[in-house]
PDB file of C-alpha atoms and ligand atoms in Angstrom:
ATOM      1  CA  MET A 695      32.787 -24.756  -8.453  1.00 67.00           C
ATOM      2  CA  SER A 696      32.985 -24.312  -4.750  1.00 90.00           C
ATOM      3  CA  VAL A 697      31.838 -20.852  -3.917  1.00 96.00           C
ATOM      4  CA  SER A 698      31.602 -19.509  -0.210  1.00 97.00           C
ATOM      5  CA  ILE A 699      31.349 -16.430   1.704  1.00 97.00           C
ATOM      6  CA  SER A 700      33.043 -15.534   5.174  1.00 96.00           C
ATOM      7  CA  LYS A 701      33.286 -12.129   6.791  1.00 96.00           C
ATOM      8  CA  GLY A 702      31.418 -10.738   3.703  1.00 98.00           C
ATOM      9  CA  LEU A 703      34.165 -11.861   1.285  1.00 98.00           C
ATOM     10  CA  VAL A 704      33.567 -14.273  -1.532  1.00 98.00           C
ATOM     11  CA  ARG A 705      35.724 -17.163  -1.778  1.00 98.00           C
ATOM     12  CA  VAL A 706      36.339 -19.410  -4.777  1.00 97.00           C
ATOM     13  CA  GLY A 707      37.528 -22.816  -3.523  1.00 93.00           C
ATOM     14  CA  SER A 708      40.195 -21.705  -1.062  1.00 92.00           C
ATOM     15  CA  SER A 709      41.076 -18.204  -2.613  1.00 96.00           C
ATOM     16  CA  LEU A 710      39.460 -14.788  -2.046  1.00 97.00           C
ATOM     17  CA  ALA A 711      37.986 -13.440  -5.174  1.00 98.00           C
ATOM     18  CA  ARG A 712      39.609 -10.661  -6.836  1.00 98.00           C
ATOM     19  CA  PHE A 713      38.575  -7.563  -4.909  1.00 98.00           C
ATOM     20  CA  VAL A 714      38.172  -4.094  -7.002  1.00 98.00           C
ATOM     21  CA  LYS A 715      36.997  -1.848  -3.847  1.00 98.00           C
ATOM     22  CA  SER A 716      34.197   0.522  -4.503  1.00 98.00           C
ATOM     23  CA  PRO A 717      33.997   3.407  -2.342  1.00 98.00           C
ATOM     24  CA  ASN A 718      30.266   3.409  -3.174  1.00 98.00           C
ATOM     25  CA  PHE A 719      28.738   1.887  -0.148  1.00 98.00           C
ATOM     26  CA  SER A 720      26.917   2.391   3.195  1.00 98.00           C
ATOM     27  CA  ALA A 721      26.092   0.514   6.270  1.00 97.00           C
ATOM     28  CA  PHE A 722      22.939  -1.637   5.987  1.00 97.00           C
ATOM     29  CA  ASP A 723      20.216   0.245   8.227  1.00 94.00           C
ATOM     30  CA  GLY A 724      19.529  -2.625  10.827  1.00 89.00           C
ATOM     31  CA  THR A 725      18.056  -4.898   8.431  1.00 88.00           C
ATOM     32  CA  LYS A 726      19.312  -8.591   7.273  1.00 92.00           C
ATOM     33  CA  PRO A 727      18.912  -8.568   3.604  1.00 96.00           C
ATOM     34  CA  LYS A 728      17.282 -11.604   2.202  1.00 96.00           C
ATOM     35  CA  ILE A 729      17.094 -11.055  -1.506  1.00 97.00           C
ATOM     36  CA  ALA A 730      19.430 -11.326  -4.409  1.00 98.00           C
ATOM     37  CA  VAL A 731      18.804  -8.532  -7.118  1.00 98.00           C
ATOM     38  CA  ILE A 732      20.353  -9.866 -10.470  1.00 98.00           C
ATOM     39  CA  HIS A 733      21.561  -7.291 -12.961  1.00 98.00           C
ATOM     40  CA  PHE A 734      23.164  -6.616 -16.160  1.00 98.00           C
ATOM     41  CA  THR A 735      26.105  -4.536 -16.804  1.00 98.00           C
ATOM     42  CA  TYR A 736      25.305  -3.095 -20.134  1.00 97.00           C
ATOM     43  CA  GLY A 737      28.996  -3.415 -20.703  1.00 97.00           C
ATOM     44  CA  GLY A 738      31.941  -5.182 -21.736  1.00 97.00           C
ATOM     45  CA  SER A 739      34.186  -7.167 -19.387  1.00 98.00           C
ATOM     46  CA  ALA A 740      33.313  -7.560 -15.487  1.00 98.00           C
ATOM     47  CA  LEU A 741      36.513  -5.651 -14.624  1.00 98.00           C
ATOM     48  CA  SER A 742      35.497  -2.470 -16.605  1.00 98.00           C
ATOM     49  CA  SER A 743      32.071  -2.432 -14.842  1.00 98.00           C
ATOM     50  CA  ALA A 744      34.035  -3.259 -11.358  1.00 98.00           C
ATOM     51  CA  GLN A 745      36.159   0.023 -12.281  1.00 98.00           C
ATOM     52  CA  TRP A 746      33.084   2.101 -12.905  1.00 97.00           C
ATOM     53  CA  PHE A 747      32.240   1.282  -9.565  1.00 98.00           C
ATOM     54  CA  THR A 748      35.295   2.792  -8.027  1.00 98.00           C
ATOM     55  CA  ARG A 749      33.958   6.099  -9.511  1.00 97.00           C
ATOM     56  CA  ALA A 750      32.761   8.417  -6.707  1.00 96.00           C
ATOM     57  CA  ASP A 751      33.372  11.484  -8.733  1.00 95.00           C
ATOM     58  CA  VAL A 752      30.262  11.043 -11.082  1.00 94.00           C
ATOM     59  CA  GLU A 753      26.825  12.267 -10.820  1.00 93.00           C
ATOM     60  CA  SER A 754      25.377   9.090  -9.709  1.00 93.00           C
ATOM     61  CA  PRO A 755      27.813   6.905  -7.953  1.00 97.00           C
ATOM     62  CA  VAL A 756      27.046   3.238  -8.048  1.00 98.00           C
ATOM     63  CA  SER A 757      27.882  -0.107  -6.848  1.00 98.00           C
ATOM     64  CA  ALA A 758      27.405  -3.732  -6.654  1.00 98.00           C
ATOM     65  CA  HIS A 759      28.478  -6.349  -4.552  1.00 98.00           C
ATOM     66  CA  VAL A 760      29.742  -8.619  -7.255  1.00 98.00           C
ATOM     67  CA  VAL A 761      30.162  -8.415 -11.146  1.00 98.00           C
ATOM     68  CA  ILE A 762      30.382 -11.846 -12.824  1.00 98.00           C
ATOM     69  CA  ASP A 763      32.315 -12.300 -16.185  1.00 98.00           C
ATOM     70  CA  ARG A 764      31.093 -14.175 -18.856  1.00 98.00           C
ATOM     71  CA  ASP A 765      33.291 -16.998 -18.076  1.00 98.00           C
ATOM     72  CA  GLY A 766      32.138 -17.074 -14.471  1.00 97.00           C
ATOM     73  CA  THR A 767      34.714 -15.108 -12.856  1.00 98.00           C
ATOM     74  CA  ILE A 768      33.652 -13.287  -9.877  1.00 98.00           C
ATOM     75  CA  ILE A 769      34.988  -9.821  -8.833  1.00 98.00           C
ATOM     76  CA  GLN A 770      34.106  -8.342  -5.468  1.00 98.00           C
ATOM     77  CA  CYS A 771      33.383  -4.797  -5.294  1.00 98.00           C
ATOM     78  CA  VAL A 772      31.444  -4.301  -1.654  1.00 98.00           C
ATOM     79  CA  SER A 773      31.705  -6.518   1.177  1.00 98.00           C
ATOM     80  CA  PHE A 774      28.473  -8.190   1.663  1.00 98.00           C
ATOM     81  CA  GLU A 775      28.374  -6.857   5.301  1.00 98.00           C
ATOM     82  CA  ASP A 776      27.867  -3.354   3.534  1.00 98.00           C
ATOM     83  CA  ARG A 777      25.238  -2.175   1.707  1.00 98.00           C
ATOM     84  CA  ALA A 778      25.989  -1.447  -1.962  1.00 98.00           C
ATOM     85  CA  TRP A 779      24.386   1.125  -4.406  1.00 98.00           C
ATOM     86  CA  HIS A 780      22.624  -0.883  -7.381  1.00 98.00           C
ATOM     87  CA  ALA A 781      19.019  -0.884  -6.862  1.00 97.00           C
ATOM     88  CA  GLY A 782      18.001   2.777  -6.972  1.00 95.00           C
ATOM     89  CA  LYS A 783      14.291   3.636  -6.540  1.00 94.00           C
ATOM     90  CA  SER A 784      12.621   0.462  -6.316  1.00 94.00           C
ATOM     91  CA  SER A 785       9.848  -1.798  -4.432  1.00 94.00           C
ATOM     92  CA  TRP A 786       8.997  -5.181  -3.886  1.00 93.00           C
ATOM     93  CA  ARG A 787       6.707  -7.242  -2.272  1.00 89.00           C
ATOM     94  CA  ASN A 788       8.792 -10.049  -0.667  1.00 89.00           C
ATOM     95  CA  ARG A 789       7.788 -13.683  -0.418  1.00 86.00           C
ATOM     96  CA  HIS A 790       6.642 -12.984   3.280  1.00 83.00           C
ATOM     97  CA  GLY A 791       4.012 -10.450   1.698  1.00 84.00           C
ATOM     98  CA  LYS A 792       5.861  -7.467   3.149  1.00 88.00           C
ATOM     99  CA  HIS A 793       6.143  -4.205   0.953  1.00 89.00           C
ATOM    100  CA  LEU A 794       9.634  -3.218   0.734  1.00 93.00           C
ATOM    101  CA  SER A 795      11.045   0.062  -1.100  1.00 92.00           C
ATOM    102  CA  GLY A 796      14.680   1.238  -1.481  1.00 95.00           C
ATOM    103  CA  LEU A 797      15.922  -2.328  -2.014  1.00 97.00           C
ATOM    104  CA  ASN A 798      19.501  -1.468  -1.423  1.00 98.00           C
ATOM    105  CA  ASN A 799      18.572  -1.742   2.170  1.00 97.00           C
ATOM    106  CA  HIS A 800      17.281  -5.219   1.636  1.00 97.00           C
ATOM    107  CA  SER A 801      19.164  -6.880  -0.873  1.00 98.00           C
ATOM    108  CA  PHE A 802      22.627  -8.059  -2.275  1.00 98.00           C
ATOM    109  CA  GLY A 803      23.257  -6.434  -5.673  1.00 98.00           C
ATOM    110  CA  ILE A 804      24.883  -9.232  -8.331  1.00 98.00           C
ATOM    111  CA  GLU A 805      25.866  -7.661 -11.577  1.00 98.00           C
ATOM    112  CA  LEU A 806      26.247 -10.004 -14.746  1.00 98.00           C
ATOM    113  CA  ALA A 807      28.708  -8.725 -17.883  1.00 98.00           C
ATOM    114  CA  ASN A 808      26.606  -8.529 -20.499  1.00 98.00           C
ATOM    115  CA  TRP A 809      25.258  -6.041 -22.899  1.00 98.00           C
ATOM    116  CA  GLY A 810      21.581  -6.181 -22.728  1.00 98.00           C
ATOM    117  CA  PRO A 811      19.534  -4.969 -25.432  1.00 98.00           C
ATOM    118  CA  LEU A 812      20.874  -5.099 -28.732  1.00 97.00           C
ATOM    119  CA  VAL A 813      20.958  -2.983 -32.132  1.00 96.00           C
ATOM    120  CA  LYS A 814      20.007  -4.713 -35.123  1.00 95.00           C
ATOM    121  CA  THR A 815      22.328  -3.799 -38.098  1.00 96.00           C
ATOM    122  CA  VAL A 816      22.924  -4.720 -41.816  1.00 96.00           C
ATOM    123  CA  SER A 817      25.439  -7.153 -40.709  1.00 94.00           C
ATOM    124  CA  GLY A 818      23.686  -8.425 -37.549  1.00 95.00           C
ATOM    125  CA  TRP A 819      22.919  -7.891 -33.781  1.00 97.00           C
ATOM    126  CA  LYS A 820      25.293  -5.655 -32.131  1.00 98.00           C
ATOM    127  CA  SER A 821      25.910  -4.014 -28.814  1.00 98.00           C
ATOM    128  CA  HIS A 822      25.318  -0.206 -28.296  1.00 97.00           C
ATOM    129  CA  SER A 823      29.094  -0.120 -28.487  1.00 97.00           C
ATOM    130  CA  GLY A 824      29.221  -2.088 -31.475  1.00 97.00           C
ATOM    131  CA  VAL A 825      30.352  -5.540 -30.682  1.00 97.00           C
ATOM    132  CA  PRO A 826      28.831  -7.951 -32.789  1.00 97.00           C
ATOM    133  CA  ILE A 827      26.758 -10.731 -30.868  1.00 97.00           C
ATOM    134  CA  ALA A 828      26.431 -13.941 -32.970  1.00 92.00           C
ATOM    135  CA  ASP A 829      23.424 -15.796 -31.414  1.00 94.00           C
ATOM    136  CA  PRO A 830      21.230 -13.345 -29.293  1.00 97.00           C
ATOM    137  CA  VAL A 831      18.072 -14.335 -27.926  1.00 97.00           C
ATOM    138  CA  LEU A 832      15.170 -12.940 -29.677  1.00 97.00           C
ATOM    139  CA  ALA A 833      12.525 -11.639 -27.356  1.00 96.00           C
ATOM    140  CA  GLU A 834      10.224  -8.861 -26.233  1.00 94.00           C
ATOM    141  CA  HIS A 835      10.799  -7.535 -22.638  1.00 94.00           C
ATOM    142  CA  LYS A 836       8.101  -8.467 -20.414  1.00 91.00           C
ATOM    143  CA  ASN A 837       7.668  -4.752 -19.242  1.00 88.00           C
ATOM    144  CA  GLY A 838       8.001  -3.624 -22.634  1.00 90.00           C
ATOM    145  CA  ASN A 839      11.408  -2.997 -24.724  1.00 93.00           C
ATOM    146  CA  PRO A 840      13.833  -0.130 -23.660  1.00 93.00           C
ATOM    147  CA  SER A 841      12.927   1.636 -27.052  1.00 89.00           C
ATOM    148  CA  GLY A 842       9.197   1.439 -26.563  1.00 86.00           C
ATOM    149  CA  ALA A 843       8.944  -0.805 -30.057  1.00 86.00           C
ATOM    150  CA  GLY A 844       6.829  -3.877 -29.880  1.00 87.00           C
ATOM    151  CA  GLY A 845       7.859  -7.293 -30.759  1.00 92.00           C
ATOM    152  CA  ASP A 846      10.980  -9.499 -30.236  1.00 95.00           C
ATOM    153  CA  ILE A 847      14.682  -7.828 -30.222  1.00 96.00           C
ATOM    154  CA  GLY A 848      18.173  -9.136 -29.608  1.00 97.00           C
ATOM    155  CA  TRP A 849      19.359  -9.777 -26.593  1.00 98.00           C
ATOM    156  CA  GLU A 850      23.240 -11.082 -25.482  1.00 98.00           C
ATOM    157  CA  PRO A 851      22.726 -14.313 -24.065  1.00 98.00           C
ATOM    158  CA  TYR A 852      24.346 -15.265 -20.660  1.00 98.00           C
ATOM    159  CA  PRO A 853      26.732 -18.120 -21.097  1.00 97.00           C
ATOM    160  CA  GLU A 854      26.284 -21.358 -18.954  1.00 96.00           C
ATOM    161  CA  ALA A 855      29.635 -20.833 -16.942  1.00 97.00           C
ATOM    162  CA  GLN A 856      28.326 -17.023 -16.039  1.00 98.00           C
ATOM    163  CA  VAL A 857      24.906 -18.519 -14.834  1.00 97.00           C
ATOM    164  CA  ASN A 858      26.641 -21.435 -12.898  1.00 96.00           C
ATOM    165  CA  ALA A 859      28.413 -19.197 -10.847  1.00 97.00           C
ATOM    166  CA  ALA A 860      26.111 -16.668 -10.232  1.00 98.00           C
ATOM    167  CA  ALA A 861      23.722 -19.729  -9.011  1.00 96.00           C
ATOM    168  CA  ALA A 862      27.145 -21.006  -6.941  1.00 96.00           C
ATOM    169  CA  LEU A 863      27.107 -17.387  -5.421  1.00 98.00           C
ATOM    170  CA  VAL A 864      23.516 -17.234  -4.555  1.00 97.00           C
ATOM    171  CA  ARG A 865      23.307 -20.509  -2.665  1.00 95.00           C
ATOM    172  CA  ALA A 866      26.576 -19.297  -0.685  1.00 96.00           C
ATOM    173  CA  LEU A 867      24.352 -16.235   0.034  1.00 97.00           C
ATOM    174  CA  ALA A 868      21.722 -18.392   1.195  1.00 95.00           C
ATOM    175  CA  SER A 869      23.789 -20.531   3.497  1.00 94.00           C
ATOM    176  CA  THR A 870      25.585 -17.520   4.726  1.00 96.00           C
ATOM    177  CA  TYR A 871      22.856 -14.958   5.143  1.00 97.00           C
ATOM    178  CA  GLY A 872      19.475 -16.909   4.758  1.00 94.00           C
ATOM    179  CA  VAL A 873      18.742 -15.256   1.459  1.00 95.00           C
ATOM    180  CA  ASP A 874      15.513 -16.718   0.222  1.00 92.00           C
ATOM    181  CA  GLU A 875      14.039 -14.912  -2.771  1.00 94.00           C
ATOM    182  CA  ILE A 876      15.872 -13.706  -6.339  1.00 95.00           C
ATOM    183  CA  VAL A 877      14.593 -10.899  -8.330  1.00 96.00           C
ATOM    184  CA  GLY A 878      15.416  -8.976 -11.349  1.00 97.00           C
ATOM    185  CA  HIS A 879      16.297  -5.177 -11.230  1.00 97.00           C
ATOM    186  CA  ASP A 880      13.447  -5.188 -13.883  1.00 95.00           C
ATOM    187  CA  ASP A 881      11.063  -6.576 -10.970  1.00 94.00           C
ATOM    188  CA  ILE A 882      11.761  -4.045  -8.576  1.00 95.00           C
ATOM    189  CA  ALA A 883      12.282  -1.046 -10.889  1.00 93.00           C
ATOM    190  CA  PRO A 884       9.983  -2.274 -13.871  1.00 89.00           C
ATOM    191  CA  THR A 885       9.251   1.238 -15.361  1.00 85.00           C
ATOM    192  CA  ARG A 886      13.054   2.298 -15.274  1.00 91.00           C
ATOM    193  CA  LYS A 887      15.076  -0.900 -15.724  1.00 95.00           C
ATOM    194  CA  TRP A 888      15.216  -3.660 -18.080  1.00 96.00           C
ATOM    195  CA  ASP A 889      17.867  -6.014 -16.504  1.00 97.00           C
ATOM    196  CA  PRO A 890      18.369  -9.138 -16.342  1.00 98.00           C
ATOM    197  CA  GLY A 891      16.187  -9.030 -19.208  1.00 97.00           C
ATOM    198  CA  PRO A 892      14.529 -11.925 -21.243  1.00 96.00           C
ATOM    199  CA  ALA A 893      17.780 -13.561 -21.841  1.00 97.00           C
ATOM    200  CA  PHE A 894      18.063 -14.486 -18.139  1.00 97.00           C
ATOM    201  CA  ASP A 895      15.904 -17.564 -17.586  1.00 93.00           C
ATOM    202  CA  MET A 896      14.641 -16.292 -13.907  1.00 92.00           C
ATOM    203  CA  ALA A 897      12.655 -19.524 -13.321  1.00 88.00           C
ATOM    204  CA  ALA A 898      15.460 -21.910 -14.017  1.00 89.00           C
ATOM    205  CA  PHE A 899      17.864 -19.959 -12.131  1.00 93.00           C
ATOM    206  CA  ARG A 900      15.528 -20.014  -8.904  1.00 90.00           C
ATOM    207  CA  ILE A 901      15.219 -23.605  -9.493  1.00 85.00           C
ATOM    208  CA  ALA A 902      19.070 -24.161  -9.625  1.00 88.00           C
ATOM    209  CA  VAL A 903      19.292 -22.076  -6.441  1.00 90.00           C
ATOM    210  CA  PHE A 904      16.848 -23.176  -4.263  1.00 86.00           C
ATOM    211  CA  GLY A 905      15.570 -26.518  -5.822  1.00 76.00           C
ATOM    212  CA  GLY A 906      11.894 -27.489  -6.038  1.00 66.00           C
ATOM    213  CA  THR A 907       9.012 -25.660  -7.488  1.00 60.00           C
ATOM    214  CA  ARG A 908      10.604 -21.954  -6.556  1.00 57.00           C
ATOM    215  CA  GLY A 909      10.555 -21.075 -10.250  1.00 56.00           C
ATOM    216  CA  ALA A 910       7.374 -19.305 -10.119  1.00 55.00           C
ATOM    217  CA  ASP A 911       7.758 -17.362  -6.932  1.00 53.00           C
ATOM    218  CA  THR A 912       6.238 -14.157  -6.311  1.00 54.00           C
ATOM    219  CA  ASP A 913       5.307 -11.689  -9.415  1.00 62.00           C
ATOM    220  CA  ASN A 914       5.221  -8.619  -7.294  1.00 68.00           C
ATOM    221  CA  VAL A 915       1.493  -8.002  -8.424  1.00 77.00           C
ATOM    222  CA  LEU A 916      -1.352  -7.174  -5.809  1.00 83.00           C
ATOM    223  CA  THR A 917      -5.031  -7.533  -5.910  1.00 87.00           C
ATOM    224  CA  VAL A 918      -7.660  -5.141  -4.627  1.00 91.00           C
ATOM    225  CA  SER A 919      -8.993  -7.368  -1.636  1.00 87.00           C
ATOM    226  CA  VAL A 920     -12.096  -5.202  -0.483  1.00 88.00           C
ATOM    227  CA  ASP A 921     -15.367  -6.189  -2.119  1.00 88.00           C
ATOM    228  CA  GLU A 922     -16.675  -2.521  -1.920  1.00 92.00           C
ATOM    229  CA  GLY A 923     -13.625  -1.426  -4.129  1.00 92.00           C
ATOM    230  CA  LEU A 924     -10.861   1.009  -3.236  1.00 95.00           C
ATOM    231  CA  ASN A 925      -9.870   4.508  -4.187  1.00 95.00           C
ATOM    232  CA  LEU A 926      -7.107   5.224  -6.444  1.00 96.00           C
ATOM    233  CA  ARG A 927      -5.932   8.632  -5.072  1.00 96.00           C
ATOM    234  CA  ASN A 928      -3.699  11.555  -6.479  1.00 94.00           C
ATOM    235  CA  GLY A 929      -1.598  11.240  -3.295  1.00 94.00           C
ATOM    236  CA  PRO A 930      -0.392   9.385  -0.486  1.00 93.00           C
ATOM    237  CA  GLY A 931      -3.448  10.403   1.968  1.00 94.00           C
ATOM    238  CA  GLN A 932      -7.165  10.128   2.360  1.00 93.00           C
ATOM    239  CA  HIS A 933      -7.465  13.883   1.487  1.00 93.00           C
ATOM    240  CA  PHE A 934      -6.332  13.427  -1.908  1.00 95.00           C
ATOM    241  CA  ALA A 935      -8.910  13.186  -4.437  1.00 94.00           C
ATOM    242  CA  SER A 936      -9.841   9.789  -5.729  1.00 95.00           C
ATOM    243  CA  GLN A 937      -9.290   9.173  -9.314  1.00 94.00           C
ATOM    244  CA  THR A 938     -11.348   6.043  -9.522  1.00 94.00           C
ATOM    245  CA  LEU A 939     -12.775   3.268  -7.646  1.00 94.00           C
ATOM    246  CA  LEU A 940     -10.786   0.195  -8.303  1.00 95.00           C
ATOM    247  CA  PRO A 941     -13.207  -2.922  -8.235  1.00 92.00           C
ATOM    248  CA  ALA A 942     -12.210  -6.032  -6.140  1.00 90.00           C
ATOM    249  CA  GLY A 943      -9.670  -7.782  -7.814  1.00 88.00           C
ATOM    250  CA  THR A 944      -7.976  -5.382  -9.732  1.00 91.00           C
ATOM    251  CA  ARG A 945      -4.352  -5.860 -10.249  1.00 88.00           C
ATOM    252  CA  LEU A 946      -1.791  -3.333  -8.982  1.00 87.00           C
ATOM    253  CA  ARG A 947       1.997  -3.312  -9.607  1.00 82.00           C
ATOM    254  CA  PRO A 948       3.659  -1.670  -6.348  1.00 79.00           C
ATOM    255  CA  GLU A 949       6.129   1.169  -7.508  1.00 76.00           C
ATOM    256  CA  GLN A 950       6.776   3.034  -4.455  1.00 76.00           C
ATOM    257  CA  ARG A 951       5.607   3.349  -0.899  1.00 76.00           C
ATOM    258  CA  GLN A 952       5.232   6.282   1.631  1.00 79.00           C
ATOM    259  CA  GLY A 953       4.388   5.370   5.050  1.00 81.00           C
ATOM    260  CA  ARG A 954       1.352   2.867   4.519  1.00 85.00           C
ATOM    261  CA  TRP A 955       0.941   4.181   1.145  1.00 89.00           C
ATOM    262  CA  LEU A 956       1.580   2.727  -2.120  1.00 87.00           C
ATOM    263  CA  TYR A 957       2.100   4.246  -5.450  1.00 87.00           C
ATOM    264  CA  VAL A 958       0.781   1.602  -7.860  1.00 88.00           C
ATOM    265  CA  THR A 959       0.370   1.037 -11.534  1.00 88.00           C
ATOM    266  CA  VAL A 960      -3.060  -0.362 -12.331  1.00 90.00           C
ATOM    267  CA  LEU A 961      -2.690  -3.357 -14.838  1.00 85.00           C
ATOM    268  CA  LYS A 962      -5.147  -4.299 -17.533  1.00 81.00           C
ATOM    269  CA  GLU A 963      -6.387  -7.993 -17.940  1.00 75.00           C
ATOM    270  CA  ASN A 964      -3.188  -8.486 -19.861  1.00 67.00           C
ATOM    271  CA  GLY A 965      -0.601  -6.928 -17.602  1.00 69.00           C
ATOM    272  CA  SER A 966       0.014  -3.917 -19.427  1.00 72.00           C
ATOM    273  CA  PRO A 967      -0.113  -0.445 -17.501  1.00 78.00           C
ATOM    274  CA  LEU A 968      -3.362   1.429 -17.473  1.00 85.00           C
ATOM    275  CA  SER A 969      -2.912   4.345 -14.887  1.00 89.00           C
ATOM    276  CA  SER A 970      -1.077   5.238 -11.610  1.00 91.00           C
ATOM    277  CA  GLY A 971      -1.805   6.278  -8.163  1.00 94.00           C
ATOM    278  CA  TRP A 972      -1.989   6.038  -4.462  1.00 95.00           C
ATOM    279  CA  VAL A 973      -3.721   3.210  -2.678  1.00 95.00           C
ATOM    280  CA  HIS A 974      -3.442   2.437   1.134  1.00 93.00           C
ATOM    281  CA  GLU A 975      -1.984  -1.069   1.707  1.00 87.00           C
ATOM    282  CA  ALA A 976      -4.617  -2.372   4.326  1.00 88.00           C
ATOM    283  CA  TYR A 977      -6.886  -3.070   1.440  1.00 91.00           C
ATOM    284  CA  VAL A 978      -5.010  -4.780  -0.978  1.00 88.00           C
ATOM    285  CA  ALA A 979      -3.022  -8.309  -0.594  1.00 84.00           C
TER     286      ALA A 979
HETATM  287 ZN1   ZN B 585      20.421  -3.238 -12.555  1.00 97.49          ZN
END
């Protein structure tokens, strides 16, 4: 499938993709987004999610640039020239080492129609709305399952046609806008979000888009880079009390930014969260 983008609009072959216009967008704040954020809709058809994005009269109006159906059909909701509202409170250290927060201003949002985490019933795995899913991916989410329960749970698989369409679209974003990084919503908002989740093979997807060895890419983890250690503070400033002195090499996951201060989750050896607080970005790498 040949996917291209001109004047912010997706073309598949020579035809414009269906456009279900969302009113939920704003202007990019002078930035040129270089990141694609992958989501699942937690819903049924792509059209049903696109129609949800037309709602401005809800408590938290949201949108994405596109929704891709399970059969690979692309529905556009927001022009790529505009900022969609898909990421919420989020942060990411990009592949050039810069700490970004509020990813709507730095990224394009790609939703994949998918039910996400499934519910186990006596008649098998079902979506939260009761749709049976025959061959779920069984896995534990890397950030912990949404329910908080440990161990493998069912997740709706992503069909090949859908993943291929998403890869073709991100390649078009790369050639049109220079997108050079792909992340999951669960990478940039790890305490709130589980999409696209373990059923989405991010490493294979990055390689499908960028080729080579880009599967590994960055993992949004910082380390304390000063030998004398770094204070973990209760607020974003030196006048806030220090909770503890983090030894050199301590791994931290950035959650949000305020000026040059980062709110971080301190990670244990196995990557699970230990505590949270503020550190100055000059002392992490
Ligand atoms: Zn999401």
